[in-house]
Amino acid sequence: MIPDYHIHTGRCGHASGGMRQYAEEAVKKGMGEIGFSDHIPLYWLPADRRDPGLAMAEEEFPGYIAGVLGLRPEFPSLSVRLGVEVDFIPGQGSTVKSILSGYPFDYVIGSIHYIDGWGFDNPAHLEEFGRQDIDEIYEKYFDLLCAAARSRLYDIIAHPDLIKKFGHRPVTPPLELYRRAAGAMAGAGVCVEVNTAGLRVPAEEIYPSLDFLRICRLEGVPASTGSDAHAPGLVGAGFSQAVDLLREAGYSEVAVFEGRRRNMIKI
Ligand code: ZN
Ligand code: FE
Ligand code: FE
Ligand code: ZN
């Protein structure tokens, strides 16, 4: 079975269950490899504006890392990787590097959840979709995605067309934006994440779309896989569909990471 590299834990304030339960679920499903990638503390905000329902506090970060590493001896049949999901905020690269330094990460996932401070994937802030032109929103989103890929902060770019989450889409598929994003990921050597959480939201489609993933394949972008589980039962959710999508797009392998070095395994 393919690895699930996008797993959250109760620490983030909007997921249920402890780490051990996620690992137990993976074993139950016969998986050989998982990785935790909980949300990094909201490093770019002043301390009094860090919503505990969005990410763990800064002082919890060492405990998160110790928790992941501590699972390894408990689950000898499971490869447990240490990852983290890090919001891309322009201009914050050196802060990110200093927060992550000194810890033995296997991979770092980069994601775009904010456009100029607007948390567009938060159901509480959807009204903004009615205020801006959808083509301009997409353009801004994909500009950030390209900048994230080029930042060299990341090994994987998460849910690459997250902007479609609530079903807001341009009239015609934005193929030119997909090409730009795929070119940026290929140029930087970062993976595109095939993330099954899209199946569980109004978009009802894996991130990225088949169109987008095909373009990634043509550009030579490696792929990784994740469920974005925020509950233990969701580990590995939708993975047979993810494999179908990967094959349909022309992929025959996916990435695994150890100590931020990538290897490919057959699917
Ligand atoms: Zn989350
Ligand atoms: Fe995310
Ligand atoms: Fe996530
Ligand atoms: Zn995510």
PDB file of C-alpha atoms and ligand atoms in Angstrom:
ATOM      1  CA  MET A   1       0.000   0.000   0.000  1.00  0.00           C
ATOM      2  CA  ILE A   2       1.122   3.553  -0.715  1.00  0.00           C
ATOM      3  CA  PRO A   3       2.313   5.693   2.227  1.00  0.00           C
ATOM      4  CA  ASP A   4       0.069   8.208   3.941  1.00  0.00           C
ATOM      5  CA  TYR A   5       2.283  11.231   4.489  1.00  0.00           C
ATOM      6  CA  HIS A   6      -0.385  13.750   5.487  1.00  0.00           C
ATOM      7  CA  ILE A   7      -1.746  12.963   8.947  1.00  0.00           C
ATOM      8  CA  HIS A   8      -2.765  15.436  11.653  1.00  0.00           C
ATOM      9  CA  THR A   9      -3.185  14.827  15.392  1.00  0.00           C
ATOM     10  CA  GLY A  10      -5.372  16.170  18.189  1.00  0.00           C
ATOM     11  CA  ARG A  11      -2.666  18.711  18.955  1.00  0.00           C
ATOM     12  CA  CYS A  12      -3.802  21.025  16.137  1.00  0.00           C
ATOM     13  CA  GLY A  13      -7.076  21.827  17.891  1.00  0.00           C
ATOM     14  CA  HIS A  14      -9.356  20.743  15.023  1.00  0.00           C
ATOM     15  CA  ALA A  15      -8.526  17.022  14.686  1.00  0.00           C
ATOM     16  CA  SER A  16      -9.537  14.149  16.934  1.00  0.00           C
ATOM     17  CA  GLY A  17      -7.483  11.359  18.416  1.00  0.00           C
ATOM     18  CA  GLY A  18      -3.957  10.848  19.640  1.00  0.00           C
ATOM     19  CA  MET A  19      -1.008   9.818  17.530  1.00  0.00           C
ATOM     20  CA  ARG A  20      -1.085   6.241  18.721  1.00  0.00           C
ATOM     21  CA  GLN A  21      -4.633   5.811  17.397  1.00  0.00           C
ATOM     22  CA  TYR A  22      -3.564   6.987  13.925  1.00  0.00           C
ATOM     23  CA  ALA A  23      -0.702   4.497  13.915  1.00  0.00           C
ATOM     24  CA  GLU A  24      -2.986   1.703  15.147  1.00  0.00           C
ATOM     25  CA  GLU A  25      -5.412   2.460  12.337  1.00  0.00           C
ATOM     26  CA  ALA A  26      -2.601   2.257   9.767  1.00  0.00           C
ATOM     27  CA  VAL A  27      -1.530  -1.148  11.101  1.00  0.00           C
ATOM     28  CA  LYS A  28      -5.152  -2.327  11.051  1.00  0.00           C
ATOM     29  CA  LYS A  29      -5.383  -1.315   7.383  1.00  0.00           C
ATOM     30  CA  GLY A  30      -2.193  -3.209   6.532  1.00  0.00           C
ATOM     31  CA  MET A  31      -0.156  -0.104   5.715  1.00  0.00           C
ATOM     32  CA  GLY A  32       3.629  -0.195   5.897  1.00  0.00           C
ATOM     33  CA  GLU A  33       4.438   3.511   6.085  1.00  0.00           C
ATOM     34  CA  ILE A  34       2.860   6.686   7.445  1.00  0.00           C
ATOM     35  CA  GLY A  35       4.084  10.154   8.274  1.00  0.00           C
ATOM     36  CA  PHE A  36       2.722  12.770  10.633  1.00  0.00           C
ATOM     37  CA  SER A  37       2.486  16.291   9.256  1.00  0.00           C
ATOM     38  CA  ASP A  38       0.706  18.350  11.855  1.00  0.00           C
ATOM     39  CA  HIS A  39       0.315  22.098  11.338  1.00  0.00           C
ATOM     40  CA  ILE A  40       3.307  24.188  12.351  1.00  0.00           C
ATOM     41  CA  PRO A  41       2.505  26.841  15.024  1.00  0.00           C
ATOM     42  CA  LEU A  42       1.124  30.056  13.487  1.00  0.00           C
ATOM     43  CA  TYR A  43       4.614  31.531  13.380  1.00  0.00           C
ATOM     44  CA  TRP A  44       3.815  34.599  11.266  1.00  0.00           C
ATOM     45  CA  LEU A  45       1.143  35.961  13.640  1.00  0.00           C
ATOM     46  CA  PRO A  46       1.693  37.842  16.912  1.00  0.00           C
ATOM     47  CA  ALA A  47       1.180  35.504  19.896  1.00  0.00           C
ATOM     48  CA  ASP A  48      -2.216  36.987  20.837  1.00  0.00           C
ATOM     49  CA  ARG A  49      -3.653  36.303  17.367  1.00  0.00           C
ATOM     50  CA  ARG A  50      -2.761  32.596  17.208  1.00  0.00           C
ATOM     51  CA  ASP A  51      -6.045  30.676  17.154  1.00  0.00           C
ATOM     52  CA  PRO A  52      -5.584  27.439  19.182  1.00  0.00           C
ATOM     53  CA  GLY A  53      -8.185  25.845  16.900  1.00  0.00           C
ATOM     54  CA  LEU A  54      -5.879  26.169  13.882  1.00  0.00           C
ATOM     55  CA  ALA A  55      -2.505  24.862  15.066  1.00  0.00           C
ATOM     56  CA  MET A  56      -0.561  23.793  18.151  1.00  0.00           C
ATOM     57  CA  ALA A  57       1.174  26.458  20.255  1.00  0.00           C
ATOM     58  CA  GLU A  58       4.899  27.029  19.797  1.00  0.00           C
ATOM     59  CA  GLU A  59       5.711  25.440  23.160  1.00  0.00           C
ATOM     60  CA  GLU A  60       3.972  22.208  22.082  1.00  0.00           C
ATOM     61  CA  PHE A  61       6.188  21.733  19.030  1.00  0.00           C
ATOM     62  CA  PRO A  62       9.025  19.802  20.753  1.00  0.00           C
ATOM     63  CA  GLY A  63       6.400  17.495  22.320  1.00  0.00           C
ATOM     64  CA  TYR A  64       4.890  16.829  18.896  1.00  0.00           C
ATOM     65  CA  ILE A  65       8.274  15.796  17.531  1.00  0.00           C
ATOM     66  CA  ALA A  66       9.080  13.634  20.558  1.00  0.00           C
ATOM     67  CA  GLY A  67       5.631  12.039  20.218  1.00  0.00           C
ATOM     68  CA  VAL A  68       6.241  11.002  16.590  1.00  0.00           C
ATOM     69  CA  LEU A  69       9.734   9.677  17.320  1.00  0.00           C
ATOM     70  CA  GLY A  70       8.408   7.834  20.380  1.00  0.00           C
ATOM     71  CA  LEU A  71       5.958   5.839  18.252  1.00  0.00           C
ATOM     72  CA  ARG A  72       8.714   4.144  16.278  1.00  0.00           C
ATOM     73  CA  PRO A  73       9.704   1.538  18.886  1.00  0.00           C
ATOM     74  CA  GLU A  74       6.015   0.916  19.654  1.00  0.00           C
ATOM     75  CA  PHE A  75       5.173   0.063  16.019  1.00  0.00           C
ATOM     76  CA  PRO A  76       8.115  -1.947  14.678  1.00  0.00           C
ATOM     77  CA  SER A  77       6.133  -3.153  11.638  1.00  0.00           C
ATOM     78  CA  LEU A  78       5.279   0.412  10.567  1.00  0.00           C
ATOM     79  CA  SER A  79       7.669   3.032   9.184  1.00  0.00           C
ATOM     80  CA  VAL A  80       6.677   6.209  11.028  1.00  0.00           C
ATOM     81  CA  ARG A  81       8.062   9.343   9.372  1.00  0.00           C
ATOM     82  CA  LEU A  82       8.390  12.780  10.895  1.00  0.00           C
ATOM     83  CA  GLY A  83       6.874  15.536   8.791  1.00  0.00           C
ATOM     84  CA  VAL A  84       5.205  18.895   9.297  1.00  0.00           C
ATOM     85  CA  GLU A  85       2.728  21.015   7.317  1.00  0.00           C
ATOM     86  CA  VAL A  86       4.115  24.513   6.960  1.00  0.00           C
ATOM     87  CA  ASP A  87       2.022  27.402   5.623  1.00  0.00           C
ATOM     88  CA  PHE A  88       3.770  29.389   2.934  1.00  0.00           C
ATOM     89  CA  ILE A  89       3.761  33.049   3.949  1.00  0.00           C
ATOM     90  CA  PRO A  90       5.859  35.293   1.679  1.00  0.00           C
ATOM     91  CA  GLY A  91       8.889  36.746   3.423  1.00  0.00           C
ATOM     92  CA  GLN A  92       8.880  34.259   6.326  1.00  0.00           C
ATOM     93  CA  GLY A  93      11.436  31.790   4.947  1.00  0.00           C
ATOM     94  CA  SER A  94      14.180  32.433   7.472  1.00  0.00           C
ATOM     95  CA  THR A  95      11.705  32.190  10.385  1.00  0.00           C
ATOM     96  CA  VAL A  96      10.519  28.816   9.064  1.00  0.00           C
ATOM     97  CA  LYS A  97      14.084  27.580   8.749  1.00  0.00           C
ATOM     98  CA  SER A  98      14.881  28.555  12.319  1.00  0.00           C
ATOM     99  CA  ILE A  99      11.717  26.896  13.710  1.00  0.00           C
ATOM    100  CA  LEU A 100      12.471  23.660  11.850  1.00  0.00           C
ATOM    101  CA  SER A 101      16.209  23.587  12.517  1.00  0.00           C
ATOM    102  CA  GLY A 102      17.577  21.048  14.931  1.00  0.00           C
ATOM    103  CA  TYR A 103      14.780  18.491  14.403  1.00  0.00           C
ATOM    104  CA  PRO A 104      15.161  15.299  12.351  1.00  0.00           C
ATOM    105  CA  PHE A 105      12.378  15.846   9.807  1.00  0.00           C
ATOM    106  CA  ASP A 106      11.924  13.274   7.067  1.00  0.00           C
ATOM    107  CA  TYR A 107       9.988  15.763   4.929  1.00  0.00           C
ATOM    108  CA  VAL A 108       8.346  19.176   5.023  1.00  0.00           C
ATOM    109  CA  ILE A 109       4.986  19.801   3.347  1.00  0.00           C
ATOM    110  CA  GLY A 110       4.204  23.304   2.126  1.00  0.00           C
ATOM    111  CA  SER A 111       0.679  24.564   1.803  1.00  0.00           C
ATOM    112  CA  ILE A 112      -1.242  27.648   0.823  1.00  0.00           C
ATOM    113  CA  HIS A 113      -4.187  28.318   3.133  1.00  0.00           C
ATOM    114  CA  TYR A 114      -4.036  32.144   3.003  1.00  0.00           C
ATOM    115  CA  ILE A 115      -4.237  34.725   0.220  1.00  0.00           C
ATOM    116  CA  ASP A 116      -3.186  38.132   1.622  1.00  0.00           C
ATOM    117  CA  GLY A 117      -4.300  36.999   5.088  1.00  0.00           C
ATOM    118  CA  TRP A 118      -7.635  35.567   3.882  1.00  0.00           C
ATOM    119  CA  GLY A 119      -8.053  31.963   5.062  1.00  0.00           C
ATOM    120  CA  PHE A 120      -9.910  30.867   1.924  1.00  0.00           C
ATOM    121  CA  ASP A 121     -10.266  27.213   2.988  1.00  0.00           C
ATOM    122  CA  ASN A 122     -11.963  28.199   6.262  1.00  0.00           C
ATOM    123  CA  PRO A 123     -15.748  27.817   5.940  1.00  0.00           C
ATOM    124  CA  ALA A 124     -16.159  30.886   8.202  1.00  0.00           C
ATOM    125  CA  HIS A 125     -14.654  33.171   5.531  1.00  0.00           C
ATOM    126  CA  LEU A 126     -16.333  32.088   2.302  1.00  0.00           C
ATOM    127  CA  GLU A 127     -18.031  35.459   1.743  1.00  0.00           C
ATOM    128  CA  GLU A 128     -14.784  36.722   0.222  1.00  0.00           C
ATOM    129  CA  PHE A 129     -15.383  34.461  -2.793  1.00  0.00           C
ATOM    130  CA  GLY A 130     -18.349  36.727  -3.610  1.00  0.00           C
ATOM    131  CA  ARG A 131     -16.246  39.892  -3.410  1.00  0.00           C
ATOM    132  CA  GLN A 132     -13.401  39.024  -5.750  1.00  0.00           C
ATOM    133  CA  ASP A 133     -13.269  37.801  -9.344  1.00  0.00           C
ATOM    134  CA  ILE A 134     -12.773  34.029  -9.360  1.00  0.00           C
ATOM    135  CA  ASP A 135     -10.107  34.166 -12.100  1.00  0.00           C
ATOM    136  CA  GLU A 136      -8.140  36.694 -10.045  1.00  0.00           C
ATOM    137  CA  ILE A 137      -8.478  34.548  -6.915  1.00  0.00           C
ATOM    138  CA  TYR A 138      -7.109  31.549  -8.824  1.00  0.00           C
ATOM    139  CA  GLU A 139      -4.287  33.616 -10.272  1.00  0.00           C
ATOM    140  CA  LYS A 140      -3.255  34.835  -6.801  1.00  0.00           C
ATOM    141  CA  TYR A 141      -3.512  31.338  -5.346  1.00  0.00           C
ATOM    142  CA  PHE A 142      -1.323  29.838  -8.061  1.00  0.00           C
ATOM    143  CA  ASP A 143       1.224  32.672  -7.825  1.00  0.00           C
ATOM    144  CA  LEU A 144       1.638  31.747  -4.154  1.00  0.00           C
ATOM    145  CA  LEU A 145       1.907  28.052  -5.046  1.00  0.00           C
ATOM    146  CA  CYS A 146       4.707  28.806  -7.530  1.00  0.00           C
ATOM    147  CA  ALA A 147       6.511  30.950  -4.964  1.00  0.00           C
ATOM    148  CA  ALA A 148       6.157  28.171  -2.366  1.00  0.00           C
ATOM    149  CA  ALA A 149       7.620  25.609  -4.776  1.00  0.00           C
ATOM    150  CA  ARG A 150      10.554  27.905  -5.559  1.00  0.00           C
ATOM    151  CA  SER A 151      11.189  28.795  -1.908  1.00  0.00           C
ATOM    152  CA  ARG A 152      13.235  25.601  -1.372  1.00  0.00           C
ATOM    153  CA  LEU A 153      11.588  25.251   2.025  1.00  0.00           C
ATOM    154  CA  TYR A 154       9.573  22.190   1.053  1.00  0.00           C
ATOM    155  CA  ASP A 155       9.799  18.622  -0.187  1.00  0.00           C
ATOM    156  CA  ILE A 156       6.107  18.357  -1.056  1.00  0.00           C
ATOM    157  CA  ILE A 157       3.447  20.849  -2.119  1.00  0.00           C
ATOM    158  CA  ALA A 158       0.174  19.944  -0.360  1.00  0.00           C
ATOM    159  CA  HIS A 159      -3.322  19.757  -1.868  1.00  0.00           C
ATOM    160  CA  PRO A 160      -2.165  21.772  -4.894  1.00  0.00           C
ATOM    161  CA  ASP A 161      -5.591  22.989  -6.033  1.00  0.00           C
ATOM    162  CA  LEU A 162      -7.066  23.531  -2.547  1.00  0.00           C
ATOM    163  CA  ILE A 163      -8.666  26.725  -3.862  1.00  0.00           C
ATOM    164  CA  LYS A 164     -11.430  24.516  -5.376  1.00  0.00           C
ATOM    165  CA  LYS A 165     -12.364  23.141  -1.907  1.00  0.00           C
ATOM    166  CA  PHE A 166     -15.843  24.641  -1.719  1.00  0.00           C
ATOM    167  CA  GLY A 167     -16.576  24.240  -5.424  1.00  0.00           C
ATOM    168  CA  HIS A 168     -15.542  27.729  -6.582  1.00  0.00           C
ATOM    169  CA  ARG A 169     -14.090  27.230 -10.053  1.00  0.00           C
ATOM    170  CA  PRO A 170     -13.287  29.349 -13.103  1.00  0.00           C
ATOM    171  CA  VAL A 171     -15.527  28.864 -16.151  1.00  0.00           C
ATOM    172  CA  THR A 172     -12.794  26.966 -18.006  1.00  0.00           C
ATOM    173  CA  PRO A 173     -10.145  24.795 -16.304  1.00  0.00           C
ATOM    174  CA  PRO A 174      -7.108  27.039 -15.616  1.00  0.00           C
ATOM    175  CA  LEU A 175      -4.636  24.908 -17.588  1.00  0.00           C
ATOM    176  CA  GLU A 176      -2.139  27.747 -17.958  1.00  0.00           C
ATOM    177  CA  LEU A 177      -1.984  28.110 -14.169  1.00  0.00           C
ATOM    178  CA  TYR A 178      -1.495  24.351 -13.817  1.00  0.00           C
ATOM    179  CA  ARG A 179       1.378  24.541 -16.321  1.00  0.00           C
ATOM    180  CA  ARG A 180       3.031  27.360 -14.409  1.00  0.00           C
ATOM    181  CA  ALA A 181       2.671  25.515 -11.101  1.00  0.00           C
ATOM    182  CA  ALA A 182       3.935  22.233 -12.535  1.00  0.00           C
ATOM    183  CA  GLY A 183       6.897  24.042 -14.095  1.00  0.00           C
ATOM    184  CA  ALA A 184       7.767  25.627 -10.766  1.00  0.00           C
ATOM    185  CA  MET A 185       7.508  22.299  -8.906  1.00  0.00           C
ATOM    186  CA  ALA A 186       9.569  20.496 -11.556  1.00  0.00           C
ATOM    187  CA  GLY A 187      12.209  23.229 -11.520  1.00  0.00           C
ATOM    188  CA  ALA A 188      12.531  23.040  -7.756  1.00  0.00           C
ATOM    189  CA  GLY A 189      12.380  19.237  -7.607  1.00  0.00           C
ATOM    190  CA  VAL A 190       9.443  19.194  -5.173  1.00  0.00           C
ATOM    191  CA  CYS A 191       6.655  16.622  -5.132  1.00  0.00           C
ATOM    192  CA  VAL A 192       3.037  17.270  -5.965  1.00  0.00           C
ATOM    193  CA  GLU A 193       0.818  15.798  -3.275  1.00  0.00           C
ATOM    194  CA  VAL A 194      -2.117  13.623  -4.275  1.00  0.00           C
ATOM    195  CA  ASN A 195      -4.396  14.422  -1.322  1.00  0.00           C
ATOM    196  CA  THR A 196      -7.648  12.540  -0.882  1.00  0.00           C
ATOM    197  CA  ALA A 197      -9.251  15.102   1.448  1.00  0.00           C
ATOM    198  CA  GLY A 198     -10.796  16.696  -1.637  1.00  0.00           C
ATOM    199  CA  LEU A 199     -13.136  13.706  -1.852  1.00  0.00           C
ATOM    200  CA  ARG A 200     -14.628  14.664   1.520  1.00  0.00           C
ATOM    201  CA  VAL A 201     -15.421  18.349   0.828  1.00  0.00           C
ATOM    202  CA  PRO A 202     -17.843  20.066  -1.596  1.00  0.00           C
ATOM    203  CA  ALA A 203     -15.277  19.874  -4.448  1.00  0.00           C
ATOM    204  CA  GLU A 204     -15.754  16.057  -4.299  1.00  0.00           C
ATOM    205  CA  GLU A 205     -12.507  15.494  -6.146  1.00  0.00           C
ATOM    206  CA  ILE A 206      -8.976  14.537  -5.098  1.00  0.00           C
ATOM    207  CA  TYR A 207      -6.429  17.396  -4.993  1.00  0.00           C
ATOM    208  CA  PRO A 208      -5.148  17.852  -7.694  1.00  0.00           C
ATOM    209  CA  SER A 209      -7.606  17.310 -10.544  1.00  0.00           C
ATOM    210  CA  LEU A 210      -6.716  14.802 -13.273  1.00  0.00           C
ATOM    211  CA  ASP A 211      -5.959  17.682 -15.712  1.00  0.00           C
ATOM    212  CA  PHE A 212      -3.498  19.199 -13.251  1.00  0.00           C
ATOM    213  CA  LEU A 213      -1.883  15.882 -12.296  1.00  0.00           C
ATOM    214  CA  ARG A 214      -1.391  14.960 -15.980  1.00  0.00           C
ATOM    215  CA  ILE A 215       0.449  18.233 -16.527  1.00  0.00           C
ATOM    216  CA  CYS A 216       2.606  17.511 -13.464  1.00  0.00           C
ATOM    217  CA  ARG A 217       3.455  14.108 -14.937  1.00  0.00           C
ATOM    218  CA  LEU A 218       4.380  15.638 -18.301  1.00  0.00           C
ATOM    219  CA  GLU A 219       6.644  18.153 -16.561  1.00  0.00           C
ATOM    220  CA  GLY A 220       8.342  15.370 -14.575  1.00  0.00           C
ATOM    221  CA  VAL A 221       7.073  16.354 -11.122  1.00  0.00           C
ATOM    222  CA  PRO A 222       7.292  13.419  -8.641  1.00  0.00           C
ATOM    223  CA  ALA A 223       4.126  12.613  -6.690  1.00  0.00           C
ATOM    224  CA  SER A 224       3.511  11.844  -3.016  1.00  0.00           C
ATOM    225  CA  THR A 225       0.347  10.667  -1.282  1.00  0.00           C
ATOM    226  CA  GLY A 226      -1.668  11.729   1.741  1.00  0.00           C
ATOM    227  CA  SER A 227      -5.133  11.533   3.247  1.00  0.00           C
ATOM    228  CA  ASP A 228      -4.989  14.760   5.303  1.00  0.00           C
ATOM    229  CA  ALA A 229      -6.602  12.670   8.069  1.00  0.00           C
ATOM    230  CA  HIS A 230      -7.974  14.759  10.930  1.00  0.00           C
ATOM    231  CA  ALA A 231      -9.492  11.629  12.564  1.00  0.00           C
ATOM    232  CA  PRO A 232      -7.846   8.205  13.030  1.00  0.00           C
ATOM    233  CA  GLY A 233     -10.421   6.422  10.847  1.00  0.00           C
ATOM    234  CA  LEU A 234      -9.349   8.539   7.869  1.00  0.00           C
ATOM    235  CA  VAL A 235      -5.774   7.230   7.647  1.00  0.00           C
ATOM    236  CA  GLY A 236      -5.406   5.888   4.116  1.00  0.00           C
ATOM    237  CA  ALA A 237      -8.913   7.059   3.181  1.00  0.00           C
ATOM    238  CA  GLY A 238      -9.590   7.130  -0.554  1.00  0.00           C
ATOM    239  CA  PHE A 239      -6.236   5.580  -1.428  1.00  0.00           C
ATOM    240  CA  SER A 240      -7.556   3.164  -4.057  1.00  0.00           C
ATOM    241  CA  GLN A 241      -8.970   6.212  -5.863  1.00  0.00           C
ATOM    242  CA  ALA A 242      -5.640   7.999  -5.439  1.00  0.00           C
ATOM    243  CA  VAL A 243      -3.810   5.085  -7.090  1.00  0.00           C
ATOM    244  CA  ASP A 244      -6.359   5.043  -9.933  1.00  0.00           C
ATOM    245  CA  LEU A 245      -5.868   8.783 -10.471  1.00  0.00           C
ATOM    246  CA  LEU A 246      -2.070   8.488 -10.371  1.00  0.00           C
ATOM    247  CA  ARG A 247      -2.124   5.693 -12.969  1.00  0.00           C
ATOM    248  CA  GLU A 248      -4.576   7.573 -15.155  1.00  0.00           C
ATOM    249  CA  ALA A 249      -2.221  10.552 -15.101  1.00  0.00           C
ATOM    250  CA  GLY A 250       0.677   8.285 -16.130  1.00  0.00           C
ATOM    251  CA  TYR A 251       2.435   7.754 -12.820  1.00  0.00           C
ATOM    252  CA  SER A 252       3.882   4.357 -11.900  1.00  0.00           C
ATOM    253  CA  GLU A 253       5.668   5.368  -8.699  1.00  0.00           C
ATOM    254  CA  VAL A 254       5.347   7.642  -5.671  1.00  0.00           C
ATOM    255  CA  ALA A 255       7.845   9.246  -3.340  1.00  0.00           C
ATOM    256  CA  VAL A 256       8.995   8.144   0.108  1.00  0.00           C
ATOM    257  CA  PHE A 257      11.257  10.246   2.307  1.00  0.00           C
ATOM    258  CA  GLU A 258      13.862   9.676   4.954  1.00  0.00           C
ATOM    259  CA  GLY A 259      15.906  12.511   6.416  1.00  0.00           C
ATOM    260  CA  ARG A 260      14.626  14.777   3.600  1.00  0.00           C
ATOM    261  CA  ARG A 261      16.049  12.444   0.960  1.00  0.00           C
ATOM    262  CA  ARG A 262      13.601  11.112  -1.606  1.00  0.00           C
ATOM    263  CA  ASN A 263      13.241   7.614  -2.999  1.00  0.00           C
ATOM    264  CA  MET A 264      10.606   6.300  -5.365  1.00  0.00           C
ATOM    265  CA  ILE A 265       8.496   3.169  -4.874  1.00  0.00           C
ATOM    266  CA  LYS A 266       6.334   1.372  -7.458  1.00  0.00           C
ATOM    267  CA  ILE A 267       2.569   1.640  -7.185  1.00  0.00           C
TER     268      ILE A 267
HETATM  269 ZN    ZN B   1      -5.833  20.808   9.716  1.00  0.00          ZN
HETATM  270 FE    FE B   2      -3.550  22.044   4.541  1.00  0.00          FE
HETATM  271 FE    FE B   3      -3.274  19.055   6.509  1.00  0.00          FE
HETATM  272 ZN    ZN B   4      -3.520  19.934   4.664  1.00  0.00          ZN
END
